[in-house]
Coordinates of C-alpha atoms and ligand atoms in Angstrom, one line a residue:
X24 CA 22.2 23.7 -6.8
X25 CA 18.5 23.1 -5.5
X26 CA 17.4 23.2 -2.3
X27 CA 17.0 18.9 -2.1
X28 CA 20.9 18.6 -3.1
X29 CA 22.1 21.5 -0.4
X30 CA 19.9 19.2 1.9
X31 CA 22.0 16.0 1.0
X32 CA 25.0 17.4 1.4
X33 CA 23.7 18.7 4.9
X34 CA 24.8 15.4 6.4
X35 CA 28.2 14.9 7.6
X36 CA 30.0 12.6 9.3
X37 CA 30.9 12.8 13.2
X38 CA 34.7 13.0 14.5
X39 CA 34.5 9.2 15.7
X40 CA 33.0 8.3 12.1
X41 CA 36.0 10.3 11.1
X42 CA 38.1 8.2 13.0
X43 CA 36.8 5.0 12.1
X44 CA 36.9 5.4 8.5
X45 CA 40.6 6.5 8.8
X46 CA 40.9 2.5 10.3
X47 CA 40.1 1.4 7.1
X48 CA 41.2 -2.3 7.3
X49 CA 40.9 -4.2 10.2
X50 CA 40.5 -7.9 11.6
X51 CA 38.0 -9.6 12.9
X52 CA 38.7 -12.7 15.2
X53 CA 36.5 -15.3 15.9
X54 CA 37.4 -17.2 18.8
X55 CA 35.5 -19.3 21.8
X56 CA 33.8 -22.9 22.3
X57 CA 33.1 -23.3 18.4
X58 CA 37.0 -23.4 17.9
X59 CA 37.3 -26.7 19.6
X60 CA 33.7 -28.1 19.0
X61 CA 33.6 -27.0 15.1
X62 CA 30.7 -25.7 14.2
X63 CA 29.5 -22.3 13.7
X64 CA 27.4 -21.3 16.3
X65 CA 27.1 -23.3 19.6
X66 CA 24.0 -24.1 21.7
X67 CA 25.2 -23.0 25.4
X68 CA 25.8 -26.1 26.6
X69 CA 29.4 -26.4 26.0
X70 CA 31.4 -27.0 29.1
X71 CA 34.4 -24.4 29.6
X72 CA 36.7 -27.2 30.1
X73 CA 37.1 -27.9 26.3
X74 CA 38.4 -23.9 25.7
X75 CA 41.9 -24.8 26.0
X76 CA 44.7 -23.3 23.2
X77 CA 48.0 -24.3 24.9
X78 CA 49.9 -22.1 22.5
X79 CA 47.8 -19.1 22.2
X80 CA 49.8 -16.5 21.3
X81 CA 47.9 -12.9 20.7
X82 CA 50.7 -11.3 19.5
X83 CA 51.5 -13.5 16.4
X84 CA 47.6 -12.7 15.4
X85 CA 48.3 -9.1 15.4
X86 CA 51.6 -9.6 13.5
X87 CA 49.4 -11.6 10.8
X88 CA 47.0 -9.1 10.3
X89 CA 49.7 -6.1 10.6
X90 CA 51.0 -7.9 7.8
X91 CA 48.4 -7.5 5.7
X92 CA 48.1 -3.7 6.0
X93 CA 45.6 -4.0 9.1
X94 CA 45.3 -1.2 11.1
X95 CA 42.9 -2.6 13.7
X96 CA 41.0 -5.7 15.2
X97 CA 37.7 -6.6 16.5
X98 CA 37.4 -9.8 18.6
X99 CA 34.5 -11.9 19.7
X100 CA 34.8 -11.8 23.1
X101 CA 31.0 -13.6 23.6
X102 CA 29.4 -15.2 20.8
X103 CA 25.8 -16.7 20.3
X104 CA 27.1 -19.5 22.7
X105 CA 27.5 -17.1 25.8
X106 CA 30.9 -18.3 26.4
X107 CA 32.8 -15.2 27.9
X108 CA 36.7 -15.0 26.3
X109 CA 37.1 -12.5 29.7
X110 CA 36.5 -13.3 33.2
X111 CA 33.3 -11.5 33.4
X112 CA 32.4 -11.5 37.1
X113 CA 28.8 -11.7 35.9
X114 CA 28.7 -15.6 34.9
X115 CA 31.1 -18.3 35.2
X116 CA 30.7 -19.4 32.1
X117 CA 33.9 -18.0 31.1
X118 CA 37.6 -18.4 30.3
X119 CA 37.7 -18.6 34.6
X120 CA 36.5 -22.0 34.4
X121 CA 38.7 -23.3 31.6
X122 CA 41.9 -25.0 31.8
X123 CA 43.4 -21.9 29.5
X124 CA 46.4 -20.3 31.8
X125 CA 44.8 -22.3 34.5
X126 CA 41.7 -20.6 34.5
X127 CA 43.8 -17.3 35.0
X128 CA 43.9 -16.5 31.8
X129 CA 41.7 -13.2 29.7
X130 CA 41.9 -13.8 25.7
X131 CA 40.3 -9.9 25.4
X132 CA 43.0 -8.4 27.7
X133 CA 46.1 -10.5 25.8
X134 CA 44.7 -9.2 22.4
X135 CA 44.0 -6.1 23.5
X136 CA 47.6 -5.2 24.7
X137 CA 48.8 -6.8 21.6
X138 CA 47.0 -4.4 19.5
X139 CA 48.5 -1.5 21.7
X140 CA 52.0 -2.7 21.6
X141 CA 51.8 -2.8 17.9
X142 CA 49.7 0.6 17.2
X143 CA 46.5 -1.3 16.3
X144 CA 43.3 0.1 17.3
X145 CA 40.6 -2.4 19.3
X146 CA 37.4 -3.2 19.5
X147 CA 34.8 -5.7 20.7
X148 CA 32.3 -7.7 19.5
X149 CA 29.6 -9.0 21.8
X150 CA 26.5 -10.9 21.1
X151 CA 23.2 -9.9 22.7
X152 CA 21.6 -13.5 21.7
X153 CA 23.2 -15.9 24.7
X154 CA 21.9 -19.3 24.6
X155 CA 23.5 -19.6 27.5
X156 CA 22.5 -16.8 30.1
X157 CA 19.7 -18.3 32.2
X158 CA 18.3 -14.3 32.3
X159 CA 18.0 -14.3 28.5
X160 CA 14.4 -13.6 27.7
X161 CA 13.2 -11.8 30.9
X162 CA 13.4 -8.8 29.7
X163 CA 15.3 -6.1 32.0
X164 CA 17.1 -8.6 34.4
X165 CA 18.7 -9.6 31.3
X166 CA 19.4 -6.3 30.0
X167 CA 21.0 -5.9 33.4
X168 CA 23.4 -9.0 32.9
X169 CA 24.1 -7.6 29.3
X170 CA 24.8 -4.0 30.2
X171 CA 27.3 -5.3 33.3
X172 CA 29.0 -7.2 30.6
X173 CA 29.3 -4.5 28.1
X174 CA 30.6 -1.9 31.0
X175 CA 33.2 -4.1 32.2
X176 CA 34.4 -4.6 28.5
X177 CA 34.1 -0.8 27.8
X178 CA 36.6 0.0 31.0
X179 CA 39.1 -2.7 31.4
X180 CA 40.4 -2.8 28.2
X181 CA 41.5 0.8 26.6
X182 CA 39.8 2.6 24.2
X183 CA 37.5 0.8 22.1
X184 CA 36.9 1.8 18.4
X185 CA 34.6 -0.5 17.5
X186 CA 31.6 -1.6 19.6
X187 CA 30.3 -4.3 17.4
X188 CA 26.5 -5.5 17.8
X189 CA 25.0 -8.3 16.2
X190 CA 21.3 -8.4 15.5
X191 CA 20.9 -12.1 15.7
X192 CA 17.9 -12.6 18.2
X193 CA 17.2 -16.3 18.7
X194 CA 15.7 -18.2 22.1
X195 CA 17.4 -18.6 25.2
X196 CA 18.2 -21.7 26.9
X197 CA 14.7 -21.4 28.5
X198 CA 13.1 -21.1 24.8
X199 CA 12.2 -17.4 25.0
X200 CA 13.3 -14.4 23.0
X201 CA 14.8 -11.6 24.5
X202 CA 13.6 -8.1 23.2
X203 CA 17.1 -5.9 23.0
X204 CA 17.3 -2.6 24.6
X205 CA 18.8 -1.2 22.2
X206 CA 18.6 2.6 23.4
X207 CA 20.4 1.7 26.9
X208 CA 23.2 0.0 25.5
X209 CA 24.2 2.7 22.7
X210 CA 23.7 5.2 26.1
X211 CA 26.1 3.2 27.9
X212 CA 28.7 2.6 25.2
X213 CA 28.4 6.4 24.3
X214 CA 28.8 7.3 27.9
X215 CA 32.3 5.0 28.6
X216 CA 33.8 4.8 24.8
X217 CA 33.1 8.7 23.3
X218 CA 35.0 7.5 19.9
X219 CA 33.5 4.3 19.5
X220 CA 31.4 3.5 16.9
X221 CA 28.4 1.2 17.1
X222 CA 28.5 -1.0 14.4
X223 CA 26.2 -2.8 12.1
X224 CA 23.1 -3.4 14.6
X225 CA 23.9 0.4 15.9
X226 CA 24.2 4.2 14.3
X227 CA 27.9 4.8 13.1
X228 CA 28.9 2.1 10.4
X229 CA 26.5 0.0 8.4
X230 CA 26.6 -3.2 7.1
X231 CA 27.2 -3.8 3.5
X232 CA 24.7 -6.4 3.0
X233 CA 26.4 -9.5 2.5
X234 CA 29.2 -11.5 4.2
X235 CA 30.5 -12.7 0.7
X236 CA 32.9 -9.8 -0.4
X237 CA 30.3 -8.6 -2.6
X238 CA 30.4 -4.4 -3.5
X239 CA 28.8 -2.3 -4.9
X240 CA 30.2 0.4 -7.5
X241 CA 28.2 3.0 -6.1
X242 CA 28.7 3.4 -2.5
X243 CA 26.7 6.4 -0.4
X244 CA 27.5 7.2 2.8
X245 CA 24.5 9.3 2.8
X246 CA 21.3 7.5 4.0
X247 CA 17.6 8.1 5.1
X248 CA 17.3 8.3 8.9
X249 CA 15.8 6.4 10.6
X250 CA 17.4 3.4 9.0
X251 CA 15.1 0.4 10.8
X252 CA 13.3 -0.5 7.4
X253 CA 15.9 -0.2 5.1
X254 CA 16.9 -3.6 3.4
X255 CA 20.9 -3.2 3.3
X256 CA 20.8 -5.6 0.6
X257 CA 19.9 -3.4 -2.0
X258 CA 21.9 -2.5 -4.7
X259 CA 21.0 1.1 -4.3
X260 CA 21.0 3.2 -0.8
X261 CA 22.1 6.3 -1.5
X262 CA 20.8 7.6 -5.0
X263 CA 18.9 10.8 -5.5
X264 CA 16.0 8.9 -6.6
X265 CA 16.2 6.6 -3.3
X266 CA 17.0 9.7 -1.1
X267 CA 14.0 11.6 -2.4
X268 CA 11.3 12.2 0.4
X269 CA 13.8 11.6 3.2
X270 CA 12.7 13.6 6.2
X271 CA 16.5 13.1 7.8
X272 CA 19.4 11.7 6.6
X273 CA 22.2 10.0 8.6
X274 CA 25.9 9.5 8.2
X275 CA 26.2 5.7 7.5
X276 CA 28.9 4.4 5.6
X277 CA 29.9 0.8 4.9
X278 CA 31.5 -1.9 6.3
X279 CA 32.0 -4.9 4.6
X280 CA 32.7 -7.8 6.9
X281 CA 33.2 -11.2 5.5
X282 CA 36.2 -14.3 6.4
X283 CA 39.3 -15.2 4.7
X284 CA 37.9 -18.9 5.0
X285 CA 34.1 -19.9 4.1
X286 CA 33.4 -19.8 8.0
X287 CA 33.3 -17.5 10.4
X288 CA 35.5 -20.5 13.1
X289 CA 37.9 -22.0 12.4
X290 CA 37.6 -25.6 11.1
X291 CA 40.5 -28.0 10.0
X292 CA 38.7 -29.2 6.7
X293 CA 38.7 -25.4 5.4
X294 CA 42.6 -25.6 5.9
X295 CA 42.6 -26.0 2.1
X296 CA 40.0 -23.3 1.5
X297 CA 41.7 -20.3 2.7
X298 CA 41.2 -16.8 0.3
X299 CA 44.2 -16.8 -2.6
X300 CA 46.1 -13.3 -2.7
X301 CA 44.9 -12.7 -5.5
X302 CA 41.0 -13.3 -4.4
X303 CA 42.2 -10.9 -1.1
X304 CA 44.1 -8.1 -3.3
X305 CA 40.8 -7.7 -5.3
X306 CA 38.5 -7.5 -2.5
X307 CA 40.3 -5.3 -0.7
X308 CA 40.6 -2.7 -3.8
X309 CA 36.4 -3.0 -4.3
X310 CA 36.1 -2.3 -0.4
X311 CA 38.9 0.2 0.7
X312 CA 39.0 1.5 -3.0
X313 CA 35.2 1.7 -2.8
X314 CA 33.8 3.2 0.3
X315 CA 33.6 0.7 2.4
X316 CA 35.7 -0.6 5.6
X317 CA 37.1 -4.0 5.8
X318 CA 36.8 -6.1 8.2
X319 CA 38.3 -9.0 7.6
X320 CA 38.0 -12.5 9.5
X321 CA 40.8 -14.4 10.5
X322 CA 39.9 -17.1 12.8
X323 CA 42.3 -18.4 15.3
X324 CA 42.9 -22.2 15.5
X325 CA 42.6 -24.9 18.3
X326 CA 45.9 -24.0 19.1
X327 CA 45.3 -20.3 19.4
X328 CA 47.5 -19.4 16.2
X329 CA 46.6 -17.8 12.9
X330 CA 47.4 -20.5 10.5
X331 CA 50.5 -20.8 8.4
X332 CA 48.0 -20.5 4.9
X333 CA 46.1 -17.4 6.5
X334 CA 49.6 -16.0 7.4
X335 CA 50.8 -16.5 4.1
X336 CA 47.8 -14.9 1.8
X337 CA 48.0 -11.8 4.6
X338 CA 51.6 -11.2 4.0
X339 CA 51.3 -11.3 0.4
X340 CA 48.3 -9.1 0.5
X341 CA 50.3 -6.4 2.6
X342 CA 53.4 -6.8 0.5
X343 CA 50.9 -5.5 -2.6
X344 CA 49.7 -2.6 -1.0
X345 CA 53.5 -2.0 0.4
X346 CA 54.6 -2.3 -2.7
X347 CA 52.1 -0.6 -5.0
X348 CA 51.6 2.4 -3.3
X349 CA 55.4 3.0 -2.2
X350 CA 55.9 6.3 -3.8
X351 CA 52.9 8.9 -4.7
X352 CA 53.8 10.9 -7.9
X353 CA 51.8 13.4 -7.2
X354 CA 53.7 14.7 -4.3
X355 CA 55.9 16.0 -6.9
X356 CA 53.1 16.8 -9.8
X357 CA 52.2 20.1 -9.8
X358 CA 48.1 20.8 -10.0
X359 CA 46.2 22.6 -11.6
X360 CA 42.5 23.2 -11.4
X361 CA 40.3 24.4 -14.5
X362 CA 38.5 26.6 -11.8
X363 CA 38.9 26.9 -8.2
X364 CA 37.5 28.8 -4.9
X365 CA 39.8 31.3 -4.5
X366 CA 40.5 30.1 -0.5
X367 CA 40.9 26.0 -2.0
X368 CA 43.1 25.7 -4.6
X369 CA 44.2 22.3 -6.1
X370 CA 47.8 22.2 -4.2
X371 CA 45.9 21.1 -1.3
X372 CA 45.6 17.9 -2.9
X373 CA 48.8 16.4 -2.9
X374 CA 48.4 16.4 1.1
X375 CA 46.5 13.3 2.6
X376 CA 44.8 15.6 5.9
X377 CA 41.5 17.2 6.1
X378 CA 43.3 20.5 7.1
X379 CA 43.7 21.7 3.8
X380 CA 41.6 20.8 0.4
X381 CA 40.6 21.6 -2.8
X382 CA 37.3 22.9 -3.9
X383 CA 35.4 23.9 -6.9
X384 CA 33.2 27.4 -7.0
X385 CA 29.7 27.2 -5.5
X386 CA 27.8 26.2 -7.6
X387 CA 29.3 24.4 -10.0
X388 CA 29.1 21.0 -10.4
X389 CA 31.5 19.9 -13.1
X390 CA 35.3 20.5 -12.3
X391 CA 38.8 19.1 -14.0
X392 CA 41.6 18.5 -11.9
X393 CA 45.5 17.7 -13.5
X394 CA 48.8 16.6 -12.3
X395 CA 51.6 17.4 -14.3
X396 CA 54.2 15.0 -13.3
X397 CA 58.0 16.1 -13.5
X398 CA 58.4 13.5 -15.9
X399 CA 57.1 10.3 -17.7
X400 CA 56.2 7.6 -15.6
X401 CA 54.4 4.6 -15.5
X402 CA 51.5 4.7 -13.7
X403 CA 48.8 2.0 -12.4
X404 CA 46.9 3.7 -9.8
X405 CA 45.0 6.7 -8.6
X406 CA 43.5 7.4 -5.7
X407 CA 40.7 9.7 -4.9
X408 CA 39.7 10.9 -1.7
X409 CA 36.7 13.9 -1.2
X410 CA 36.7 16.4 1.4
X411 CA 34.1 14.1 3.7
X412 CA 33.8 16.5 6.6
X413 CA 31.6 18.5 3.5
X414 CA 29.7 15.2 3.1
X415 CA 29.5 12.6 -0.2
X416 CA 28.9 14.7 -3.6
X417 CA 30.6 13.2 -6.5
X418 CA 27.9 11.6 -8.2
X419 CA 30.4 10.7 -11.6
X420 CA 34.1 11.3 -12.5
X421 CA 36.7 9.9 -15.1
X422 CA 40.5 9.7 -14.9
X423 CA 42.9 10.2 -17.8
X424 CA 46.0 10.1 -19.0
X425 CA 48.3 12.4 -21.2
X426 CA 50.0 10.3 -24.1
X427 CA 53.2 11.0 -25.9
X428 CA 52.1 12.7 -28.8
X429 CA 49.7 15.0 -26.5
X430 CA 46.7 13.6 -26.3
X431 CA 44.4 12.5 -23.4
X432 CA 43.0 8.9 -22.9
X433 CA 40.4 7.9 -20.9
X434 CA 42.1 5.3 -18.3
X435 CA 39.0 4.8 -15.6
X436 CA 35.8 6.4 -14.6
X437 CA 33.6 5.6 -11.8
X438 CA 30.6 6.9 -9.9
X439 CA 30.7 7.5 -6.0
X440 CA 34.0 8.7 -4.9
X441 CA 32.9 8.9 -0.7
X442 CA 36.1 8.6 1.6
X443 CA 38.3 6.8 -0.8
X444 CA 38.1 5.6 -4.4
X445 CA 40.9 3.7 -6.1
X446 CA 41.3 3.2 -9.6
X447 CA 43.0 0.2 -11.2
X448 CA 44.3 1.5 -14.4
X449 CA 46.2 -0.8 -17.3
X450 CA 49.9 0.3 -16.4
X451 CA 50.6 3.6 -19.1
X452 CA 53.6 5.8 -19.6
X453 CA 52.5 9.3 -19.1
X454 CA 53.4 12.7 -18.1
X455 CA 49.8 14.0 -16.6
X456 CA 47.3 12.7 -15.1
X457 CA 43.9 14.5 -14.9
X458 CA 40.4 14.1 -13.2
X459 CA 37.3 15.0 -14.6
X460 CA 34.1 15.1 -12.0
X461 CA 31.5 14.8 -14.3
X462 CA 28.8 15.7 -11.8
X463 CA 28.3 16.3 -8.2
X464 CA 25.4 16.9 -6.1
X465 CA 27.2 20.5 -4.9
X466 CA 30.2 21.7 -5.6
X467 CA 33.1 19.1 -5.5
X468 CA 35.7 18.8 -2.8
X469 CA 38.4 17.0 -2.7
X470 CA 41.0 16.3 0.2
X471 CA 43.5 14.1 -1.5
X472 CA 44.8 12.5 -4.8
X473 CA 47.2 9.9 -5.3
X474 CA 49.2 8.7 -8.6
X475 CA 51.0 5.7 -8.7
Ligands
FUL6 C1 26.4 -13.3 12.2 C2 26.6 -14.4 13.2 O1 25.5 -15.2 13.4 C3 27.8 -15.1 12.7 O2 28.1 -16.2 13.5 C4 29.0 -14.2 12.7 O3 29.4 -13.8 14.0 C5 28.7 -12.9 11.8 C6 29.8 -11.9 11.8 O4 27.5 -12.4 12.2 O5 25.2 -12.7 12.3

């Protein structure tokens, strides 16, 4: 251990980061003027009169994505167009002035106490670019109009785990640009949401890079600070190499956001085009098996219903992970480490809580977990979790498997472990189940491991 790793693995992250990652899957609704007009982003113009789902029904959204194994939901409440879903009382270009319940009606409050009544955490997206907002472009009387917005959407709603900021910064209806005070409105979301996380264009959660699905295998949560001239596109943002010369480091981990359709609105002619379960099942082991959050988009229809194909690949999705991860061997494997702190031993491992986990002597960085299972099983999966409150150390690892006549067999190996890693294994009869970390920038620590 050097004095450059011991500085990596000085960066932790916070209790709402903590929080956030323990979300892990959650939805992402797009919803507004671009529902009825179909197209993608909308110019300001639209009249409020065409928002108008008769059936809009928030709780069947949250049962959809519940479905799936969604613990969470993040919903547009003003996009590019500057169409307000609530009736802000700093515009009337809102849901107020709609025929939708009369003009009575608040899409963010119904979705909001849907996700309460059914244990799902919310939070909000809102756009800084409004084409819409005549203020847009002059500067602080804008960041005025923005700020009022974002207060009354951080105290009329409950708490907020996700404040979701989008970087788009086009011109405003009167052709200018706005420069974002950025500063003033993480002060105001940290002052009136203390667990929130600022997303993507923000300091807790980072975009992956793409809105495609695409992962990577090694996923850091440790990144240089100040992030502004990193390209998140790159395939590597977190190596020892990349790190190197990094006055401060920050807690950043991934979110990978991307739709169940090919746009982010709903449209009639993608009907046919909705994600298989198959195509969702995979990308939700590379994110949630990799490091990364999911948010997934699910964009209502003109009717203000999830639609009957979405429903279906959800359900299916959820009934996998139900079914898949029903019953955790290892709750009755007993562990073993081939060396241990003497305060950490490997026991701690069968829990899934940051109270209790196992760790490996300073300073070493190789360590070899096993499960001895009370008796042959087949097995499919394992899941790896580190100790994160110690930061992001496991640098490589394998996974094995004991075979009948004795021997081990390599079944997986990976990189970056992070928050959660999952390993898709070819289904194998076996009686133990061990974990090699290979290397790791300290000493390893683990909080949980999973057998399937
Ligand atoms: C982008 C926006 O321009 C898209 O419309 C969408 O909201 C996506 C999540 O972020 O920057």
């Amino acid at each position: 251990m050097n004095e450059f790793d011991r500085f990596l693995v000085s960066c932790v992250p916070s209790e709402r980061q903590i929080l956030h990652s323990e979300t892990e899957f959650y939805a992402f609704f797009h919803f507004g003027v671009n529902t009825f007009t179909d197209r993608e982003w909308g110019d300001g113009t639209e009249s409020p009169l065409i928002f108008d789902p008769e059936e809009l029904d928030a709780e069947q959204w949250i049962d959809a994505v519940s479905a799936a194994g969604m613990k969470g939901a993040i919903l547009t409440a003003k996009h590019h167009d500057g169409f307000c879903l609530w009736p802000s009382g700093f515009t009337e270009h809102s849901v107020k002035n709609s025929p939708f319940r009369n003009g009575n009606g608040d899409v963010v409050r119904e979705v909001s106490e849907a996700c309460r009544k059914k244990g799902l955490k919310f939070g909000v997206y809102l756009s800084p670019w409004d084409r819409h907002e005549p203020t847009y472009g002059q500067g602080k009387a804008y960041d005025d109009y923005f700020c009022g917005q974002l207060t009354e959407l951080l105290t009329q709603y409950g708490e907020l785990f996700s404040v979701w900021f989008d970087g788009a910064c086009g011109e405003g209806p009167n052709g200018k640009k706005q420069v974002y005070d950025w500063e003033r409105y993480y002060a105001l979301v940290r002052k009136l949401q203390k667990n929130a996380c600022i997303s993507i264009c923000g300091p807790d959660i980072r975009w992956c890079g793409n809105e495609a699905g695409q992962t990577r295998e090694s996923e850091w949560s440790v990144l240089p600070s100040p992030a502004d001239n990193i390209d998140f596109k790159s395939r590597d943002l977190g190596s020892r190499e990349f790190l190197r010369g990094a006055k401060k480091l920050r807690w950043y981990p991934s979110e990978t956001d991307t739709s169940i359709r090919p746009g982010w609105f709903y449209h009639a002619e993608e009907d046919d085009r909705v994600k298989s379960a198959d195509t969702l099942i995979d990308l939700w082991y590379r994110t949630v098996g990799g490091n990364s959050s999911l948010l997934l988009n699910v964009p209502p229809d003109k009717r203000g219903l999830i639609c009957e194909a979405d429903v279906k690949s959800l359900k299916k999705l959820g009934d996998h992970i139900r079914k898949t991860f029903s019953v955790n061997l290892a709750e009755s494997a007993a562990f073993t480490a081939d060396k241990t702190d003497a305060l950490h031993g490997a026991n701690a491992l069968k829990t899934d809580t940051y109270d209790v986990y196992y760790k490996a002597p300073d300073f070493e960085t190789t360590a070899t977990v096993t499960a001895l299972l009370p008796e042959k099983t087949t097995v499919s999966r394992v899941v790896i979790k580190e100790h994160v409150p110690l930061s992001q150390r496991v640098e490589k690892f394998a996974v094995d498997v004991r075979l009948a006549d004795g021997s081990w067999k390599n079944a997986a190996e990976g990189t970056t472990v992070g928050y959660k890693r999952i390993l898709r294994i070819d289904p194998v009869e076996t009686d133990a189940v061990r974990i090699r970390i290979l290397d790791s920038r300290v000493c390893p620590v683990l909080s949980f491991i999973g057998i399937y």
